[in-house]
Short mmCIF file of C-alpha atoms and ligand atoms in Angstrom, two decimals:
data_model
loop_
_atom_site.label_atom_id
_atom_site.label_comp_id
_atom_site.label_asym_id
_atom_site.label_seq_id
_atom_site.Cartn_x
_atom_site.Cartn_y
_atom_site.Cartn_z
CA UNK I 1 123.20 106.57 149.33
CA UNK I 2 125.26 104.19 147.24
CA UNK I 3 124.09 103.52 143.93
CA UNK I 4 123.40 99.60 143.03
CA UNK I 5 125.35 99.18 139.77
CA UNK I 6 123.29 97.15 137.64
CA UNK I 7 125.45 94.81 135.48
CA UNK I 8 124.03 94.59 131.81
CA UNK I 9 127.14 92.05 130.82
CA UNK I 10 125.73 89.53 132.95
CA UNK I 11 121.87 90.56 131.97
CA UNK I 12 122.80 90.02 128.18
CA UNK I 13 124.73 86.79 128.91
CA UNK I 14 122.15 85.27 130.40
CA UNK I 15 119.61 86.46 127.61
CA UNK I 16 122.14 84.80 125.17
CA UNK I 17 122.64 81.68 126.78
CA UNK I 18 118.70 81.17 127.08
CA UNK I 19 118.70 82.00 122.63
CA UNK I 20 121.81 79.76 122.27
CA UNK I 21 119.77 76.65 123.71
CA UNK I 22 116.94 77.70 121.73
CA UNK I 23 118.52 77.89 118.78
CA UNK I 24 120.36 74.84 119.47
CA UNK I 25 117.13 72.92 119.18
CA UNK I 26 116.30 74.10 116.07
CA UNK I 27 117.07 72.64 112.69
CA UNK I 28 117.21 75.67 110.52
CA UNK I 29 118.70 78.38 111.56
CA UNK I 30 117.96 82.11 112.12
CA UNK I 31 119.83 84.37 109.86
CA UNK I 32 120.86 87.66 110.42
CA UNK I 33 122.25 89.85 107.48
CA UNK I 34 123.87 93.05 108.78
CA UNK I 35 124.92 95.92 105.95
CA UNK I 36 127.57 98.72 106.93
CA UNK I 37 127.63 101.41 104.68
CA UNK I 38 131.24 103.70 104.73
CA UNK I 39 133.61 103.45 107.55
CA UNK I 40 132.08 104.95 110.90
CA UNK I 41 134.71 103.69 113.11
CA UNK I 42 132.35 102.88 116.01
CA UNK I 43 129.67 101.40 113.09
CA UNK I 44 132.84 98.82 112.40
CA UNK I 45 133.02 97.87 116.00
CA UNK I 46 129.34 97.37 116.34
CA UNK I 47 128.63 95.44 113.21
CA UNK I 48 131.58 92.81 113.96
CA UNK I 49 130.75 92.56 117.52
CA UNK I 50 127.19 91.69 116.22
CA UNK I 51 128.49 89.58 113.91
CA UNK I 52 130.99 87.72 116.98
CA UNK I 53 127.68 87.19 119.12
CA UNK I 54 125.74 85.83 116.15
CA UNK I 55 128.65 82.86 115.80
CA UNK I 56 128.18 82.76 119.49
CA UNK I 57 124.76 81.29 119.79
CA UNK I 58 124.63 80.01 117.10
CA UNK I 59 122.81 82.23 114.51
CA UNK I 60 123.61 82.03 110.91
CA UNK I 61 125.35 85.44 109.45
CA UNK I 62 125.75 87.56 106.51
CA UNK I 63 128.28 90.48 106.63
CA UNK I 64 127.97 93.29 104.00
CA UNK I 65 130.58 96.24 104.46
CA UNK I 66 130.05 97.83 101.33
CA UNK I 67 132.25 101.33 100.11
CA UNK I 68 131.12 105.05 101.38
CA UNK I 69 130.51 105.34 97.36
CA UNK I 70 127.77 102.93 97.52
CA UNK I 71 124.67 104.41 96.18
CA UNK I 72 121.42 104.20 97.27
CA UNK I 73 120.17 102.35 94.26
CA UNK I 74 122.68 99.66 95.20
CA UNK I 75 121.91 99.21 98.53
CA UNK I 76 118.42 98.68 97.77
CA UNK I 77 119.53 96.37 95.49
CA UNK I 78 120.75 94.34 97.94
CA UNK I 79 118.00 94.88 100.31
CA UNK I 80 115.97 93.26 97.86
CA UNK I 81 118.22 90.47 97.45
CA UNK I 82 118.08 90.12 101.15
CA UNK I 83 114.55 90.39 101.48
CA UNK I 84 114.45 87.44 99.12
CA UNK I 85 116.51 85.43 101.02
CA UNK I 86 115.19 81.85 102.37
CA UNK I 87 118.58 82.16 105.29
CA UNK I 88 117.79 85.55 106.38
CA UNK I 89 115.24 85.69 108.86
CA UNK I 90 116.77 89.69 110.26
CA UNK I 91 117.90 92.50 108.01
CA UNK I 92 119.62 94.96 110.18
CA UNK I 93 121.14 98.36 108.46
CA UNK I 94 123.81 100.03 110.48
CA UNK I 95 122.81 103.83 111.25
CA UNK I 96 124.12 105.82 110.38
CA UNK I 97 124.33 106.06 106.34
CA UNK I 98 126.60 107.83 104.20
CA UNK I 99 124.70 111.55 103.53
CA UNK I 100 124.20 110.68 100.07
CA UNK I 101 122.08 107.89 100.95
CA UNK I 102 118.38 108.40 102.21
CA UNK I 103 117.82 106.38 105.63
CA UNK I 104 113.80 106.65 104.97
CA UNK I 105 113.89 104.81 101.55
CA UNK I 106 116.25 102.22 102.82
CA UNK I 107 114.52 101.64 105.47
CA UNK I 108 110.82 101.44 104.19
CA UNK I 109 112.74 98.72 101.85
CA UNK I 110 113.20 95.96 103.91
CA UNK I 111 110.75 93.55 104.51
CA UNK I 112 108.57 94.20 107.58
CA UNK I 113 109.01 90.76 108.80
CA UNK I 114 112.68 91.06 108.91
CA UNK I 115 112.69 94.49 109.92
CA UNK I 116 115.11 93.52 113.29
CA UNK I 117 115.55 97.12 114.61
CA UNK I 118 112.28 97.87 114.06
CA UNK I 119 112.87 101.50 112.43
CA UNK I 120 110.55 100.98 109.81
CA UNK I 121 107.52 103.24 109.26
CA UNK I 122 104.80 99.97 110.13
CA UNK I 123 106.87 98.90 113.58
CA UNK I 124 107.35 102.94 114.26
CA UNK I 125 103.73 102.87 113.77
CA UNK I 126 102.69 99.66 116.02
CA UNK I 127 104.98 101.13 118.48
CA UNK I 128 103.18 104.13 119.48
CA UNK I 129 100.09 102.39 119.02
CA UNK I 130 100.74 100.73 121.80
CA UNK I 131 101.59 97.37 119.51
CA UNK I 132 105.74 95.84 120.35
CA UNK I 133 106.08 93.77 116.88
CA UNK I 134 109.78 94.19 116.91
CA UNK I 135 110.99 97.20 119.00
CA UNK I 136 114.38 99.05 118.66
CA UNK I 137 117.06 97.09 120.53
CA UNK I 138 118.68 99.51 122.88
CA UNK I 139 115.42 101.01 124.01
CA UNK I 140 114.19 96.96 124.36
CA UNK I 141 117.64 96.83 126.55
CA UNK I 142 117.12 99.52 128.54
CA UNK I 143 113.65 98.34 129.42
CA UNK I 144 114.41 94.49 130.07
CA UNK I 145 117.28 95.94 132.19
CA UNK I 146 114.48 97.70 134.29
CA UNK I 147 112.08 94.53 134.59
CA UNK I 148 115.19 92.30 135.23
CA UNK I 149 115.89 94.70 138.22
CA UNK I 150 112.48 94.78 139.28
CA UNK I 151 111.91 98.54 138.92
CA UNK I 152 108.57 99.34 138.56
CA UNK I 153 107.80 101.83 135.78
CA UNK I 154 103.92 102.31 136.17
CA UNK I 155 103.08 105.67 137.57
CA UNK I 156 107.12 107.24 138.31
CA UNK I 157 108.18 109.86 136.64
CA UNK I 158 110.25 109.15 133.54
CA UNK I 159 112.52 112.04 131.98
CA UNK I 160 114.43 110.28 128.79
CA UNK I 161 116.86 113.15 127.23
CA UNK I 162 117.29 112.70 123.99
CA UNK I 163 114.75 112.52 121.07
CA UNK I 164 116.66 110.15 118.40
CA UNK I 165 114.52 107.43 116.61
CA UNK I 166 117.20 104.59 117.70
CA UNK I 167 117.24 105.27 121.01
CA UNK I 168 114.88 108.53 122.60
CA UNK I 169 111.82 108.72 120.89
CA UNK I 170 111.23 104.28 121.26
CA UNK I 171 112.33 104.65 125.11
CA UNK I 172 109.91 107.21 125.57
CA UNK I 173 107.06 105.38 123.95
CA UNK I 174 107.89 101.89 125.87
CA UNK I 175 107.89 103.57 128.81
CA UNK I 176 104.78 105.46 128.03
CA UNK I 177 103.14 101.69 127.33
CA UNK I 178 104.49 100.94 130.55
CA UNK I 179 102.41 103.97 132.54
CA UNK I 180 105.26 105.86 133.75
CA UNK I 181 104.78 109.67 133.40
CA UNK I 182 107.26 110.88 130.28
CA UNK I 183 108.65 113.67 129.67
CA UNK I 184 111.42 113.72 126.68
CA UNK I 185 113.85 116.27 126.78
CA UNK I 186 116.60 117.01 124.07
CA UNK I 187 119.16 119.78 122.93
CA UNK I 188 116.23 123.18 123.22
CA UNK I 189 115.00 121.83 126.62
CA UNK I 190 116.13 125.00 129.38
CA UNK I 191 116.82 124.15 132.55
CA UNK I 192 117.17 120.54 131.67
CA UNK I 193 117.83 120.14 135.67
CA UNK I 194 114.30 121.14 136.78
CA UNK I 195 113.06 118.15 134.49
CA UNK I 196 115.61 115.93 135.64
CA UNK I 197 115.30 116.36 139.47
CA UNK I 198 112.21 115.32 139.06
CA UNK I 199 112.99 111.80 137.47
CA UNK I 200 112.38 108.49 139.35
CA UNK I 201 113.51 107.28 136.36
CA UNK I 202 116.07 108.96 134.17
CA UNK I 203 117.50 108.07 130.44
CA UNK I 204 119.91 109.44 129.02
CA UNK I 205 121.00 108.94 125.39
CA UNK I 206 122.50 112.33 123.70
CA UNK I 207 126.25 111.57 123.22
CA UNK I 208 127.71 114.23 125.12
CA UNK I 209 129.92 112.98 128.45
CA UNK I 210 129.11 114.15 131.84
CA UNK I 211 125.22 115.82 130.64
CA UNK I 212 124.02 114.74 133.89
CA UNK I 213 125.86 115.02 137.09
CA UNK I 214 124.34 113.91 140.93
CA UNK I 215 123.11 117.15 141.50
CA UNK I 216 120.82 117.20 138.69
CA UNK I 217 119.32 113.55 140.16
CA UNK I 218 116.34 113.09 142.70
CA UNK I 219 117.83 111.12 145.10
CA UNK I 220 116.80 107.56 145.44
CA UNK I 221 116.33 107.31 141.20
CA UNK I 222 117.23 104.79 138.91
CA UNK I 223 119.36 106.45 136.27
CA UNK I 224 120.23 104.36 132.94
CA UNK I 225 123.03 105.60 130.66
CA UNK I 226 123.07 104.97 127.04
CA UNK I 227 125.54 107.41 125.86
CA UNK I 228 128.66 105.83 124.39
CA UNK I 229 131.97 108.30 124.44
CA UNK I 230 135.47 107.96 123.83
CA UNK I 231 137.37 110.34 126.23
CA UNK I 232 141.73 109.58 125.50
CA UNK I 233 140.81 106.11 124.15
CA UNK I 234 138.53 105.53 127.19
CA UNK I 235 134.78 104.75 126.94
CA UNK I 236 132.48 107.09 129.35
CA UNK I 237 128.60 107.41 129.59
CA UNK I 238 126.76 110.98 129.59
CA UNK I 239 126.35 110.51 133.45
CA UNK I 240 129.27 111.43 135.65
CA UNK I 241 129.52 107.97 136.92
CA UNK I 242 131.02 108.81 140.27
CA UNK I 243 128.82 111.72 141.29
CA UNK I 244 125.74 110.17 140.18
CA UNK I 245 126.68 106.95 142.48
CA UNK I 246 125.97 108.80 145.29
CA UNK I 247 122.46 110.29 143.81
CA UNK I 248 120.78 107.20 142.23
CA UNK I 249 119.40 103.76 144.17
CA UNK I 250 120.28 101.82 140.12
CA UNK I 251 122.97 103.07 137.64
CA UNK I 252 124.39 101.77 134.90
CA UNK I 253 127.50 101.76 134.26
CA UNK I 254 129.35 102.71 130.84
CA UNK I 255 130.83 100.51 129.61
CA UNK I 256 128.82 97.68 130.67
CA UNK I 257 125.17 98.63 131.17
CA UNK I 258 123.26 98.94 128.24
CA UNK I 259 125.75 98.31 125.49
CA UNK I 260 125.84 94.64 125.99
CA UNK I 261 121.50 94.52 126.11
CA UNK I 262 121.77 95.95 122.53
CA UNK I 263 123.25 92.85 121.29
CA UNK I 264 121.57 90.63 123.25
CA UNK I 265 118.48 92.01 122.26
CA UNK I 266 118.93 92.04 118.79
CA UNK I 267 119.97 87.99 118.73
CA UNK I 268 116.22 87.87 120.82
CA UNK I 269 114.82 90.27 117.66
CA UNK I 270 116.56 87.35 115.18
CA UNK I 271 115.06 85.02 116.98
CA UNK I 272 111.58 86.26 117.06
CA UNK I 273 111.60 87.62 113.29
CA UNK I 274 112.43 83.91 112.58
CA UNK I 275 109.74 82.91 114.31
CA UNK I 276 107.38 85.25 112.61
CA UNK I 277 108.43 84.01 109.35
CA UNK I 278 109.05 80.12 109.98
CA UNK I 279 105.04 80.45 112.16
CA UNK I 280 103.32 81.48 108.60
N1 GUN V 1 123.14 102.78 115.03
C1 GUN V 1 123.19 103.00 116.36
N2 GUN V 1 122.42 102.10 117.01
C2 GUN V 1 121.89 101.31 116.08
C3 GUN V 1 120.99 100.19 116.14
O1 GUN V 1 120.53 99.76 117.20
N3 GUN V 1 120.68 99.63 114.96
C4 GUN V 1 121.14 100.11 113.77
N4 GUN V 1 120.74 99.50 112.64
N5 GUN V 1 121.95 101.14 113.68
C5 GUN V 1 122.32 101.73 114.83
#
């Protein structure tokens, strides 16, 4: 078998070109305001390629890249400030923060309405419940990815590996909404093949490059790669892309699979947080 690649670049352009006419029809405009604490290298690239996508469709943008010295009394400062806004609609905080800074208080800070990642307490909350106010944007990505390639998710067996707020634990709860079978596996799981040969679906979000290679896949599964490495300047998944080709029936690829959705669905986020808060 030869894997179908499935192409999140064109998934998340389309996504954005359906927001960008949206927006174009509106007469205020969403506003996004995204805060980078420090100087994570790949933080930088994320927040400006945000940032780019925002200009793109048209959303309205704030930038803060504030000093690794920044204290947490400061930020929430600004949180406030943000909160208070009338042109910010989306309040997104770039994970992660400087050590010294607590990522629970700043995050129970902002404003549930324009809590765009959805990583506060309430949405964390709504999520399990069963509730999608605003859900996480990679794990939104990695599910619109599945609908858009009509994989069915009721009843298969779903093995996500990896247990991170941002990305495991949300996957593993849509999916659970969704009536798949879940089972979450992370860095204390032993044999971590037995649970993945098992997967008709399999997600994998840890950070570490070739986790997962074709032997550890059931063949025929759809296997969806969130991990984002930098191998000699090049940018690999956690699947070993080639091997797994010849496993999986969907794969996507790295770059180019889910890293595009996250943007896309964090403009769709802006765009519904606006909506919350113009609606009232
Ligand atoms: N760090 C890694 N992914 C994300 C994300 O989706 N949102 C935020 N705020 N920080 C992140």
């Amino acid at each position: 078998m030869t894997a179908t690649i499935i192409d999140g670049k064109k998934a998340a352009e389309r996504i954005k070109a359906r927001i960008k006419a949206e927006v174009a029809m509106l007469k205020a405009k969403p506003g996004l305001a995204a805060v980078l604490v420090g100087e994570n290298p790949a933080s930088k690239v994320y927040v400006d390629i945000k940032r780019k996508t925002c200009d793109e469709v048209g959303v309205y943008s704030e930038l803060y890249k504030l000093p690794e010295e920044t204290t947490e009394k400061e930020l929430l400062h600004l949180i406030d400030k943000l909160n208070k806004s009338e042109r910010i609609h989306a309040i997104l905080v770039q994970l992660p923060l400087p050590k010294h800074i607590s990522e629970e208080n700043v995050l129970k800070e902002i404003a549930i309405d324009k809590d765009v990642d959805g990583f506060s307490m309430i949405n964390v909350g709504r999520l399990a419940s069963g509730e999608e106010t605003a859900v996480p944007c990679t794990p939104k990505g990695v599910i619109r990815l599945l609908e858009e390639n009509g994989i069915e998710v009721a009843g298969k067996n779903a093995v996500v590996i990896g247990r991170s707020n941002i990305v495991g634990k949300p996957v593993a709860m849509l999916l659970l909404n969704r009536n798949a079978t879940v089972t979450v596996c992370h860095s204390k799981t032993r044999q971590l093949g037995e649970y993945t040969k098992g997967a008709d679906i399999l997600v994998v979000a840890v950070g570490k490059p070739k986790l997962v290679n074709g032997d550890m896949i059931k063949e025929g599964a759809t296997v969806i790669d969130v991990g984002i490495n930098r191998i000699d300047g090049k940018l690999v998944g956690d699947v070993d892309f080639e091997s797994a080709m010849k496993k999986a029936a969907y794969l996507t690829p790295v770059p180019g699979g889910v890293g595009p959705m996250t943007v896309a669905m964090l403009i769709e986020n802006t765009l519904e947080r606006y909506k919350e808060i113009m609606g009232k």
